[in-house]
Amino acid sequence: MNILLAAILKVIGVLMFVGLNAYILIWGERKVSGHIQRRIGPIRVGGPSGIMQSAADILKLMSKEDFVPSGADWWLWVLAPVVSVAPAVLVYLVLPIGRTLVLRNLNVGLVFFSSVSSFTLLGIFMAGWGSNNKYSLLGAMRAGAQLFSYEIPLILSTIGVVMLAGSLTLQRIVAAQTHYGWFIFPQIVGFIVFFVASVAELNRTPFDLAEAESELVAGYFTEYSGMRWAMFAIAEYSNLFTLSALGVTLFLGGWHGPLLPGWVWFVLKSYFLVFVGIWIRWTLPRVRIDQLMDLGWKFLFPVSVLNLLGTGLYLMVR
Amino acid sequence: MIAFVIVGLAAIAAAIGVVTARNVVHSVLWLITHLASLAVLYLTLQATFLGLVQVLLYAGAVMVLFLFVLGLLSTRGEREEPGTGQPKGQTALAVTGAMIMAALLMVGAAAGEAVRSGVLPAGFGGASAFGVALFGRYLLPFESTALALLIAVVGVVALAHSVPEEPSASDGFDVSHARGADSAVLGGEAK
């Protein structure tokens, strides 16, 4: 009974964090983009710096008409937002938040992360197919090509870290960084590949071809509105946080840091990477689809394989 | 045990969905459900790593390719009616399938006996035990499977490029499949 209660509390905690994270990041993205474009962003909707803007957004989204496009594949269309949110929530299970603070210390935590997050694409595809809209389908196809191409360098770039740490357990990978120092230094190539590929995995500019608004309206979620659309947004911002948190875990020393408690460092570093992601989004223009594929297959993929070879050689001669 | 039965029933239901669904995309989605249920079955059998790899490779990567191909096919020939003629050889196929299934069940039952009789070794189902088994005892089957898949890939490329396509759509061999697929969709939609 206690186990069940603890599990329920953990789930509620994670869901609350997912909601709060989306709330803060939607507001944060607006503020950061505003300042990058020499505007001031939202200021009028209550609180300091317009912090209530997201609350107004939520109210607006909840009061919208629940609309199903004609000719939609009903089951796929309705299930697609749920299917995209589920993996976004599940990956919190293995994130090492503090020295002893992790929901479940799986011995294959990294594999769990990548396999669960590969389901995101399923939600995107269901949305694109179910909407009965050619822009949605094209967006889903692009997302499929893109996520499939960038998942390979993303996973390969993490394997260098796994080889150095000698474990797939995320807690052990963090612990190994007391010995080596942060893995960003020996694995700088891996980190660069990881970061570029994770921006592409998140479908954010400069890799936002799946929802390129000047070409595809909004890509796979063109036909969604109200809370159904909000679920896609929540999943997107949750993925932004969790992938940044994975980057912190693998390359930036996880919860290691002086003075402050471990979980504070973990959250601070993760939000720093999130900030870099937002910064990149509002700075760089969108790439073309052929440039995207060239970058993925002709640059990131060989570089990550070479990185693996180099790491292997180092481990051999050490 | 209860979880095993529930997930097993889900896997069977999804498998039935694969063959009864009228829409190809629904069929593939049922197949994903089925493969994901199999992954959960592996998890209940303590094979953690295998279960996660099952999700990553089958339910994730392979199924994405599957959906891709289907999406491309259906944007081209959506109006095409399914064949009305009765295909031949169903009985023979069904009998062969049932015999293979029975053989697999017997092998599985024999293997299950070994697991049930003893305590699982330490680290069973983990990544290192899995790797040692795959690259030690089962190296030859593993490598020959890889070779067979490579032959299949080469065959697909050879078959797909034997028919000359319209010159504008194709850029040749050096582009990835994904990009070629995408430009094909764009071409198909643009007209």
Short mmCIF file of C-alpha atoms in Angstrom, two decimals:
data_model
loop_
_atom_site.label_atom_id
_atom_site.label_comp_id
_atom_site.label_asym_id
_atom_site.label_seq_id
_atom_site.Cartn_x
_atom_site.Cartn_y
_atom_site.Cartn_z
CA MET A 1 0.00 0.00 0.00
CA ASN A 2 2.87 2.33 0.87
CA ILE A 3 4.51 1.56 -2.46
CA LEU A 4 1.29 2.42 -4.26
CA LEU A 5 0.92 5.66 -2.33
CA ALA A 6 4.53 6.62 -3.05
CA ALA A 7 4.03 5.84 -6.73
CA ILE A 8 0.90 8.00 -6.88
CA LEU A 9 2.70 10.86 -5.13
CA LYS A 10 5.63 10.59 -7.55
CA VAL A 11 3.29 10.67 -10.56
CA ILE A 12 1.47 13.72 -9.19
CA GLY A 13 4.81 15.41 -8.54
CA VAL A 14 6.04 14.76 -12.07
CA LEU A 15 2.78 15.94 -13.63
CA MET A 16 2.84 19.13 -11.55
CA PHE A 17 6.41 19.77 -12.63
CA VAL A 18 5.54 19.16 -16.29
CA GLY A 19 2.74 21.72 -16.06
CA LEU A 20 4.84 24.26 -14.17
CA ASN A 21 7.74 23.78 -16.58
CA ALA A 22 5.51 24.46 -19.59
CA TYR A 23 4.05 27.51 -17.82
CA ILE A 24 7.48 28.99 -17.09
CA LEU A 25 8.99 28.13 -20.47
CA ILE A 26 6.15 29.55 -22.56
CA TRP A 27 6.47 32.81 -20.64
CA GLY A 28 10.28 32.58 -20.73
CA GLU A 29 10.35 31.96 -24.46
CA ARG A 30 8.22 35.08 -25.00
CA LYS A 31 10.42 37.22 -22.76
CA VAL A 32 13.71 35.95 -24.22
CA SER A 33 12.50 36.28 -27.80
CA GLY A 34 11.26 39.78 -27.00
CA HIS A 35 14.58 40.92 -25.64
CA ILE A 36 16.48 39.27 -28.50
CA GLN A 37 14.33 41.24 -30.94
CA ARG A 38 14.77 44.48 -28.93
CA ARG A 39 11.21 44.35 -27.60
CA ILE A 40 10.22 43.90 -23.98
CA GLY A 41 7.88 40.95 -24.38
CA PRO A 42 4.68 40.54 -22.33
CA ILE A 43 4.35 43.03 -19.46
CA ARG A 44 0.67 43.88 -19.16
CA VAL A 45 -0.91 40.68 -17.87
CA GLY A 46 -0.38 40.90 -14.12
CA GLY A 47 2.59 40.28 -11.87
CA PRO A 48 6.17 41.34 -12.45
CA SER A 49 7.23 41.13 -16.11
CA GLY A 50 3.86 39.80 -17.20
CA ILE A 51 4.31 36.45 -15.46
CA MET A 52 0.54 35.85 -15.62
CA GLN A 53 0.65 35.81 -19.44
CA SER A 54 0.75 31.99 -19.47
CA ALA A 55 -2.25 31.85 -17.10
CA ALA A 56 -4.19 34.01 -19.55
CA ASP A 57 -3.08 31.66 -22.29
CA ILE A 58 -4.38 28.65 -20.38
CA LEU A 59 -7.74 30.34 -19.80
CA LYS A 60 -7.99 31.19 -23.48
CA LEU A 61 -7.09 27.66 -24.55
CA MET A 62 -9.59 26.08 -22.15
CA SER A 63 -12.43 28.26 -23.36
CA LYS A 64 -11.88 27.42 -27.03
CA GLU A 65 -14.31 25.31 -29.01
CA ASP A 66 -13.43 21.63 -29.12
CA PHE A 67 -13.23 21.12 -32.85
CA VAL A 68 -12.70 17.92 -34.82
CA PRO A 69 -11.90 18.45 -38.53
CA SER A 70 -14.26 16.75 -40.98
CA GLY A 71 -12.93 13.54 -42.44
CA ALA A 72 -10.44 13.16 -39.59
CA ASP A 73 -9.44 9.67 -38.52
CA TRP A 74 -11.19 10.16 -35.16
CA TRP A 75 -9.32 7.69 -32.96
CA LEU A 76 -5.87 8.63 -34.26
CA TRP A 77 -6.69 12.31 -34.12
CA VAL A 78 -7.89 12.18 -30.52
CA LEU A 79 -5.16 9.86 -29.28
CA ALA A 80 -2.26 11.71 -30.93
CA PRO A 81 -1.83 14.44 -28.25
CA VAL A 82 -1.97 11.79 -25.52
CA VAL A 83 0.61 9.68 -27.30
CA SER A 84 2.95 12.68 -27.54
CA VAL A 85 2.56 13.64 -23.87
CA ALA A 86 3.03 10.12 -22.47
CA PRO A 87 6.73 9.66 -23.38
CA ALA A 88 7.44 13.25 -22.34
CA VAL A 89 6.18 12.40 -18.85
CA LEU A 90 7.67 8.89 -18.69
CA VAL A 91 11.29 9.97 -19.17
CA TYR A 92 11.26 11.78 -15.79
CA LEU A 93 11.39 8.30 -14.28
CA VAL A 94 15.14 7.97 -14.79
CA LEU A 95 16.40 11.58 -14.50
CA PRO A 96 19.00 11.78 -11.70
CA ILE A 97 17.87 14.97 -9.99
CA GLY A 98 20.13 14.70 -6.95
CA ARG A 99 22.67 12.44 -5.27
CA THR A 100 19.94 10.17 -3.93
CA LEU A 101 16.99 11.79 -5.66
CA VAL A 102 15.87 9.74 -8.66
CA LEU A 103 12.43 8.23 -9.15
CA ARG A 104 13.74 4.87 -10.34
CA ASN A 105 17.44 4.12 -10.63
CA LEU A 106 17.17 1.75 -13.62
CA ASN A 107 20.39 -0.02 -14.55
CA VAL A 108 19.68 0.77 -18.22
CA GLY A 109 18.46 4.29 -17.61
CA LEU A 110 19.95 5.77 -20.77
CA VAL A 111 18.40 3.07 -22.98
CA PHE A 112 15.09 3.69 -21.25
CA PHE A 113 15.34 7.39 -22.03
CA SER A 114 16.05 6.92 -25.72
CA SER A 115 13.55 4.13 -26.27
CA VAL A 116 10.70 5.93 -24.54
CA SER A 117 11.40 9.24 -26.27
CA SER A 118 11.34 7.52 -29.67
CA PHE A 119 7.56 7.26 -29.16
CA THR A 120 7.22 11.02 -29.58
CA LEU A 121 7.41 10.51 -33.31
CA LEU A 122 4.46 8.13 -33.17
CA GLY A 123 2.26 10.88 -31.73
CA ILE A 124 3.42 13.28 -34.43
CA PHE A 125 2.67 10.76 -37.14
CA MET A 126 -0.77 9.95 -35.73
CA ALA A 127 -1.58 13.67 -35.65
CA GLY A 128 -0.35 14.19 -39.21
CA TRP A 129 -2.18 11.21 -40.60
CA GLY A 130 -5.36 11.58 -38.58
CA SER A 131 -5.94 15.24 -39.41
CA ASN A 132 -6.90 14.59 -43.05
CA ASN A 133 -4.92 17.65 -44.07
CA LYS A 134 -2.06 17.66 -46.54
CA TYR A 135 -0.04 20.19 -44.54
CA SER A 136 -0.34 18.00 -41.46
CA LEU A 137 0.74 14.93 -43.39
CA LEU A 138 3.69 16.74 -44.95
CA GLY A 139 4.72 18.03 -41.54
CA ALA A 140 4.53 14.54 -40.08
CA MET A 141 6.57 13.14 -42.98
CA ARG A 142 9.23 15.77 -42.49
CA ALA A 143 9.24 15.14 -38.76
CA GLY A 144 9.64 11.44 -39.46
CA ALA A 145 12.60 11.94 -41.76
CA GLN A 146 14.19 14.42 -39.41
CA LEU A 147 13.74 12.60 -36.10
CA PHE A 148 14.81 9.34 -37.65
CA SER A 149 17.98 10.90 -39.10
CA TYR A 150 18.97 12.73 -35.94
CA GLU A 151 18.15 10.00 -33.46
CA ILE A 152 21.15 8.00 -34.68
CA PRO A 153 23.84 10.67 -34.05
CA LEU A 154 22.05 11.56 -30.80
CA ILE A 155 22.34 8.02 -29.47
CA LEU A 156 25.87 7.51 -30.85
CA SER A 157 27.05 10.71 -29.17
CA THR A 158 25.83 9.46 -25.78
CA ILE A 159 27.66 6.16 -26.19
CA GLY A 160 31.06 7.88 -25.89
CA VAL A 161 30.04 8.98 -22.41
CA VAL A 162 28.78 5.50 -21.62
CA MET A 163 32.14 4.03 -22.65
CA LEU A 164 34.05 6.41 -20.37
CA ALA A 165 31.68 5.94 -17.44
CA GLY A 166 31.37 2.19 -18.00
CA SER A 167 27.67 2.18 -17.16
CA LEU A 168 24.24 2.83 -18.65
CA THR A 169 22.91 3.91 -15.24
CA LEU A 170 22.46 7.67 -15.27
CA GLN A 171 23.37 7.95 -11.56
CA ARG A 172 26.67 6.14 -12.17
CA ILE A 173 27.42 8.33 -15.19
CA VAL A 174 27.01 11.39 -12.95
CA ALA A 175 29.12 9.78 -10.22
CA ALA A 176 31.87 8.95 -12.74
CA GLN A 177 32.25 12.65 -13.44
CA THR A 178 33.93 13.17 -10.06
CA HIS A 179 36.77 11.05 -11.44
CA TYR A 180 37.04 12.42 -14.98
CA GLY A 181 35.76 15.91 -14.44
CA TRP A 182 32.73 16.95 -16.49
CA PHE A 183 32.45 14.79 -19.59
CA ILE A 184 32.08 17.87 -21.78
CA PHE A 185 35.88 18.22 -21.74
CA PRO A 186 36.95 14.73 -22.89
CA GLN A 187 33.77 14.39 -24.97
CA ILE A 188 33.55 17.87 -26.48
CA VAL A 189 32.87 16.42 -29.95
CA GLY A 190 30.17 14.21 -28.49
CA PHE A 191 28.62 17.19 -26.73
CA ILE A 192 28.46 19.26 -29.91
CA VAL A 193 26.86 16.39 -31.83
CA PHE A 194 24.48 15.77 -28.93
CA PHE A 195 23.44 19.40 -28.72
CA VAL A 196 22.85 19.89 -32.46
CA ALA A 197 20.99 16.60 -32.72
CA SER A 198 18.85 17.39 -29.68
CA VAL A 199 17.80 20.75 -31.14
CA ALA A 200 16.80 18.84 -34.26
CA GLU A 201 14.99 16.19 -32.19
CA LEU A 202 12.99 18.93 -30.52
CA ASN A 203 11.87 20.31 -33.90
CA ARG A 204 13.03 23.77 -32.95
CA THR A 205 14.51 26.42 -35.25
CA PRO A 206 16.88 26.11 -37.14
CA PHE A 207 15.46 22.59 -37.57
CA ASP A 208 11.73 23.31 -37.30
CA LEU A 209 10.86 22.09 -40.79
CA ALA A 210 8.11 19.88 -39.43
CA GLU A 211 6.09 22.90 -38.37
CA ALA A 212 7.54 25.55 -40.67
CA GLU A 213 4.74 28.10 -40.47
CA SER A 214 5.67 29.87 -43.69
CA GLU A 215 5.38 26.62 -45.65
CA LEU A 216 3.12 24.22 -43.77
CA VAL A 217 0.82 26.47 -41.64
CA ALA A 218 1.81 24.64 -38.44
CA GLY A 219 2.79 21.20 -39.70
CA TYR A 220 1.37 18.18 -37.94
CA PHE A 221 -0.74 20.14 -35.43
CA THR A 222 -2.36 22.48 -37.95
CA GLU A 223 -5.84 21.11 -37.20
CA TYR A 224 -5.54 21.16 -33.41
CA SER A 225 -6.81 23.90 -31.14
CA GLY A 226 -7.64 24.48 -27.49
CA MET A 227 -6.42 21.99 -24.92
CA ARG A 228 -5.54 19.39 -27.55
CA TRP A 229 -3.08 21.83 -29.03
CA ALA A 230 -1.91 22.71 -25.52
CA MET A 231 -0.98 19.07 -24.94
CA PHE A 232 1.40 19.21 -27.90
CA ALA A 233 2.89 22.41 -26.51
CA ILE A 234 3.26 20.89 -23.04
CA ALA A 235 4.98 17.84 -24.54
CA GLU A 236 7.30 20.05 -26.58
CA TYR A 237 8.41 22.16 -23.61
CA SER A 238 8.70 19.11 -21.40
CA ASN A 239 10.93 17.46 -24.01
CA LEU A 240 12.99 20.64 -24.19
CA PHE A 241 13.59 20.39 -20.45
CA THR A 242 14.23 16.65 -20.30
CA LEU A 243 16.67 16.61 -23.22
CA SER A 244 18.53 19.54 -21.65
CA ALA A 245 18.52 17.63 -18.37
CA LEU A 246 19.92 14.58 -20.15
CA GLY A 247 22.66 16.78 -21.63
CA VAL A 248 23.45 18.07 -18.13
CA THR A 249 23.51 14.53 -16.77
CA LEU A 250 25.80 13.20 -19.48
CA PHE A 251 28.12 16.12 -20.14
CA LEU A 252 27.80 18.86 -17.51
CA GLY A 253 28.29 16.95 -14.28
CA GLY A 254 24.62 16.42 -13.37
CA TRP A 255 24.00 17.42 -9.76
CA HIS A 256 27.68 18.15 -9.03
CA GLY A 257 28.39 21.68 -7.88
CA PRO A 258 29.64 23.66 -4.91
CA LEU A 259 27.65 25.14 -2.00
CA LEU A 260 24.08 24.65 -3.22
CA PRO A 261 22.30 21.30 -2.87
CA GLY A 262 22.60 18.92 -5.81
CA TRP A 263 19.06 19.23 -7.16
CA VAL A 264 19.38 23.02 -7.35
CA TRP A 265 22.49 22.66 -9.51
CA PHE A 266 20.73 20.10 -11.67
CA VAL A 267 17.75 22.38 -12.29
CA LEU A 268 19.94 25.47 -12.79
CA LYS A 269 22.19 23.77 -15.35
CA SER A 270 19.20 22.26 -17.16
CA TYR A 271 17.50 25.63 -17.46
CA PHE A 272 20.77 27.13 -18.66
CA LEU A 273 20.79 24.64 -21.56
CA VAL A 274 17.08 25.39 -22.14
CA PHE A 275 17.98 29.09 -22.33
CA VAL A 276 20.69 28.32 -24.91
CA GLY A 277 18.06 26.41 -26.89
CA ILE A 278 15.68 29.40 -26.83
CA TRP A 279 18.55 31.72 -27.72
CA ILE A 280 19.42 29.59 -30.78
CA ARG A 281 15.78 29.44 -31.83
CA TRP A 282 15.42 33.22 -32.00
CA THR A 283 18.84 33.81 -33.55
CA LEU A 284 19.22 31.43 -36.47
CA PRO A 285 17.09 31.08 -39.62
CA ARG A 286 15.56 27.79 -40.71
CA VAL A 287 17.68 25.41 -42.81
CA ARG A 288 16.42 23.78 -46.01
CA ILE A 289 15.42 20.11 -45.94
CA ASP A 290 18.42 19.02 -48.03
CA GLN A 291 20.80 20.97 -45.77
CA LEU A 292 19.14 19.30 -42.80
CA MET A 293 19.65 15.83 -44.20
CA ASP A 294 23.22 16.61 -45.31
CA LEU A 295 24.10 17.86 -41.84
CA GLY A 296 22.60 14.80 -40.19
CA TRP A 297 23.94 12.05 -42.42
CA LYS A 298 27.12 13.51 -43.92
CA PHE A 299 28.45 15.43 -40.93
CA LEU A 300 26.98 14.48 -37.53
CA PHE A 301 26.78 10.76 -38.20
CA PRO A 302 30.42 10.26 -39.34
CA VAL A 303 31.69 12.66 -36.68
CA SER A 304 29.91 10.75 -33.93
CA VAL A 305 31.28 7.44 -35.24
CA LEU A 306 34.80 8.91 -35.31
CA ASN A 307 34.25 10.16 -31.77
CA LEU A 308 33.34 6.61 -30.72
CA LEU A 309 36.48 5.27 -32.42
CA GLY A 310 38.63 7.87 -30.67
CA THR A 311 37.08 7.09 -27.30
CA GLY A 312 37.64 3.39 -27.90
CA LEU A 313 41.29 3.96 -28.82
CA TYR A 314 41.79 6.05 -25.68
CA LEU A 315 40.29 3.31 -23.53
CA MET A 316 42.56 0.74 -25.24
CA VAL A 317 45.86 2.55 -24.80
CA ARG A 318 45.10 4.00 -21.37
CA MET B 1 1.54 -13.02 -13.23
CA ILE B 2 -1.58 -10.84 -13.49
CA ALA B 3 0.38 -8.26 -15.47
CA PHE B 4 1.67 -11.02 -17.73
CA VAL B 5 -1.86 -12.22 -18.55
CA ILE B 6 -3.23 -8.71 -19.13
CA VAL B 7 -0.36 -7.65 -21.36
CA GLY B 8 -0.43 -11.00 -23.15
CA LEU B 9 -4.13 -10.55 -23.92
CA ALA B 10 -3.40 -7.02 -25.14
CA ALA B 11 -0.68 -8.37 -27.41
CA ILE B 12 -3.07 -10.96 -28.88
CA ALA B 13 -5.81 -8.38 -29.34
CA ALA B 14 -3.39 -6.04 -31.10
CA ALA B 15 -2.19 -8.87 -33.32
CA ILE B 16 -5.79 -9.56 -34.33
CA GLY B 17 -6.16 -5.85 -34.99
CA VAL B 18 -3.21 -5.98 -37.40
CA VAL B 19 -4.91 -8.48 -39.68
CA THR B 20 -8.50 -7.26 -39.37
CA ALA B 21 -7.92 -3.50 -39.76
CA ARG B 22 -9.19 -2.23 -43.11
CA ASN B 23 -6.87 0.77 -43.17
CA VAL B 24 -3.15 0.08 -43.69
CA VAL B 25 -2.06 2.81 -41.29
CA HIS B 26 -4.35 1.44 -38.58
CA SER B 27 -2.82 -1.95 -39.23
CA VAL B 28 0.68 -0.59 -38.66
CA LEU B 29 -0.41 1.20 -35.50
CA TRP B 30 -1.88 -2.05 -34.19
CA LEU B 31 1.46 -3.68 -35.01
CA ILE B 32 3.23 -1.03 -32.92
CA THR B 33 0.82 -1.73 -30.05
CA HIS B 34 1.59 -5.41 -30.41
CA LEU B 35 5.36 -4.88 -30.40
CA ALA B 36 5.11 -2.55 -27.42
CA SER B 37 3.09 -5.19 -25.53
CA LEU B 38 5.80 -7.73 -26.35
CA ALA B 39 8.34 -5.32 -24.86
CA VAL B 40 6.30 -5.16 -21.66
CA LEU B 41 6.16 -8.97 -21.65
CA TYR B 42 9.97 -9.04 -21.79
CA LEU B 43 10.03 -6.64 -18.86
CA THR B 44 7.79 -8.91 -16.80
CA LEU B 45 10.20 -11.77 -17.61
CA GLN B 46 13.09 -9.75 -16.10
CA ALA B 47 14.69 -9.17 -19.52
CA THR B 48 14.95 -5.40 -19.00
CA PHE B 49 17.50 -4.59 -21.66
CA LEU B 50 15.83 -6.73 -24.32
CA GLY B 51 12.48 -5.10 -23.58
CA LEU B 52 13.86 -1.60 -23.97
CA VAL B 53 15.75 -2.47 -27.15
CA GLN B 54 12.54 -3.98 -28.50
CA VAL B 55 10.82 -0.64 -27.98
CA LEU B 56 13.73 1.35 -29.37
CA LEU B 57 14.28 -0.70 -32.51
CA TYR B 58 10.94 -2.21 -33.44
CA ALA B 59 8.31 0.08 -32.01
CA GLY B 60 10.51 3.11 -32.65
CA ALA B 61 12.83 2.99 -35.62
CA VAL B 62 11.51 0.14 -37.77
CA MET B 63 7.90 1.17 -37.39
CA VAL B 64 8.74 4.73 -38.38
CA LEU B 65 10.18 3.45 -41.63
CA PHE B 66 7.10 1.30 -42.05
CA LEU B 67 4.76 4.27 -41.61
CA PHE B 68 6.91 6.24 -43.99
CA VAL B 69 6.61 3.71 -46.78
CA LEU B 70 2.87 3.37 -46.19
CA GLY B 71 2.39 7.12 -46.18
CA LEU B 72 4.20 7.40 -49.48
CA LEU B 73 2.24 4.57 -51.04
CA SER B 74 -1.12 5.88 -49.96
CA THR B 75 -0.50 9.42 -51.16
CA ARG B 76 0.07 7.96 -54.61
CA GLY B 77 -2.61 5.32 -54.95
CA GLU B 78 -5.28 6.15 -52.40
CA ARG B 79 -8.20 5.37 -54.67
CA GLU B 80 -6.96 1.91 -55.45
CA GLU B 81 -9.48 -0.76 -54.43
CA PRO B 82 -8.20 -3.90 -52.73
CA GLY B 83 -8.05 -6.89 -55.04
CA THR B 84 -11.33 -8.77 -55.27
CA GLY B 85 -9.95 -12.10 -56.44
CA GLN B 86 -9.43 -14.80 -53.84
CA PRO B 87 -5.68 -15.23 -53.27
CA LYS B 88 -4.45 -18.79 -53.49
CA GLY B 89 -2.47 -20.89 -51.06
CA GLN B 90 -4.06 -19.56 -47.87
CA THR B 91 -4.60 -23.02 -46.41
CA ALA B 92 -1.01 -24.07 -47.03
CA LEU B 93 0.26 -20.83 -45.50
CA ALA B 94 -2.02 -21.20 -42.48
CA VAL B 95 -0.87 -24.79 -41.88
CA THR B 96 2.79 -23.83 -42.22
CA GLY B 97 2.32 -20.90 -39.90
CA ALA B 98 0.55 -23.05 -37.31
CA MET B 99 3.34 -25.65 -37.47
CA ILE B 100 6.06 -23.00 -37.01
CA MET B 101 4.05 -21.53 -34.14
CA ALA B 102 3.74 -24.95 -32.47
CA ALA B 103 7.47 -25.59 -32.87
CA LEU B 104 8.28 -22.19 -31.39
CA LEU B 105 5.89 -22.83 -28.49
CA MET B 106 7.60 -26.15 -27.75
CA VAL B 107 11.05 -24.57 -27.84
CA GLY B 108 9.77 -21.75 -25.68
CA ALA B 109 8.21 -24.13 -23.18
CA ALA B 110 11.48 -26.07 -22.94
CA ALA B 111 13.45 -22.87 -22.43
CA GLY B 112 10.89 -21.63 -19.90
CA GLU B 113 11.34 -24.85 -17.93
CA ALA B 114 15.01 -24.03 -17.45
CA VAL B 115 14.16 -20.58 -16.15
CA ARG B 116 11.41 -21.76 -13.82
CA SER B 117 13.50 -24.56 -12.32
CA GLY B 118 16.33 -22.38 -11.10
CA VAL B 119 17.09 -18.99 -9.67
CA LEU B 120 18.05 -16.39 -12.26
CA PRO B 121 21.77 -15.59 -12.35
CA ALA B 122 22.81 -12.21 -11.02
CA GLY B 123 22.59 -9.44 -13.60
CA PHE B 124 20.19 -11.45 -15.77
CA GLY B 125 18.59 -9.33 -18.46
CA GLY B 126 20.99 -6.46 -17.89
CA ALA B 127 23.01 -4.84 -20.64
CA SER B 128 26.30 -6.62 -19.87
CA ALA B 129 24.79 -10.13 -19.59
CA PHE B 130 22.94 -9.49 -22.84
CA GLY B 131 26.09 -8.28 -24.60
CA VAL B 132 28.19 -11.20 -23.40
CA ALA B 133 25.59 -13.68 -24.65
CA LEU B 134 25.16 -11.88 -27.97
CA PHE B 135 28.84 -11.47 -28.78
CA GLY B 136 29.99 -14.71 -27.16
CA ARG B 137 27.75 -17.72 -27.40
CA TYR B 138 25.44 -16.40 -30.11
CA LEU B 139 28.01 -14.53 -32.20
CA LEU B 140 27.56 -16.63 -35.35
CA PRO B 141 23.74 -16.41 -35.53
CA PHE B 142 23.96 -12.70 -34.70
CA GLU B 143 26.46 -11.95 -37.45
CA SER B 144 24.67 -14.10 -40.02
CA THR B 145 21.41 -12.28 -39.27
CA ALA B 146 23.22 -9.00 -39.83
CA LEU B 147 24.56 -10.31 -43.13
CA ALA B 148 21.09 -11.46 -44.20
CA LEU B 149 19.67 -8.02 -43.42
CA LEU B 150 22.49 -6.36 -45.35
CA ILE B 151 21.70 -8.53 -48.38
CA ALA B 152 18.04 -7.54 -48.06
CA VAL B 153 18.96 -3.85 -47.96
CA VAL B 154 21.20 -4.15 -51.02
CA GLY B 155 18.41 -6.05 -52.80
CA VAL B 156 15.87 -3.34 -52.00
CA VAL B 157 18.19 -0.64 -53.32
CA ALA B 158 18.87 -2.62 -56.50
CA LEU B 159 15.15 -3.28 -57.06
CA ALA B 160 14.05 0.26 -56.29
CA HIS B 161 16.52 1.78 -58.72
CA SER B 162 16.11 -0.69 -61.59
CA VAL B 163 13.12 1.22 -62.97
CA PRO B 164 14.18 4.60 -64.40
CA GLU B 165 12.11 7.35 -62.77
CA GLU B 166 11.33 10.80 -64.10
CA PRO B 167 14.65 12.67 -64.14
CA SER B 168 13.59 15.66 -62.02
CA ALA B 169 12.61 13.86 -58.83
CA SER B 170 15.71 11.78 -58.23
CA ASP B 171 19.15 13.05 -57.30
CA GLY B 172 20.93 9.71 -57.49
CA PHE B 173 22.38 7.38 -54.90
CA ASP B 174 24.21 9.75 -52.60
CA VAL B 175 21.11 11.23 -50.96
CA SER B 176 19.61 9.47 -47.99
CA HIS B 177 16.41 7.50 -48.30
CA ALA B 178 14.61 9.87 -46.04
CA ARG B 179 15.36 12.88 -48.17
CA GLY B 180 14.49 11.09 -51.38
CA ALA B 181 11.21 10.07 -49.80
CA ASP B 182 10.41 13.58 -48.74
CA SER B 183 11.03 15.12 -52.11
CA ALA B 184 8.88 12.40 -53.63
CA VAL B 185 6.01 13.45 -51.38
CA LEU B 186 6.48 17.05 -52.30
CA GLY B 187 6.48 16.17 -55.98
CA GLY B 188 3.36 14.05 -55.58
CA GLU B 189 1.49 16.73 -53.69
CA ALA B 190 2.54 19.61 -55.91
CA LYS B 191 0.69 18.39 -58.96
#
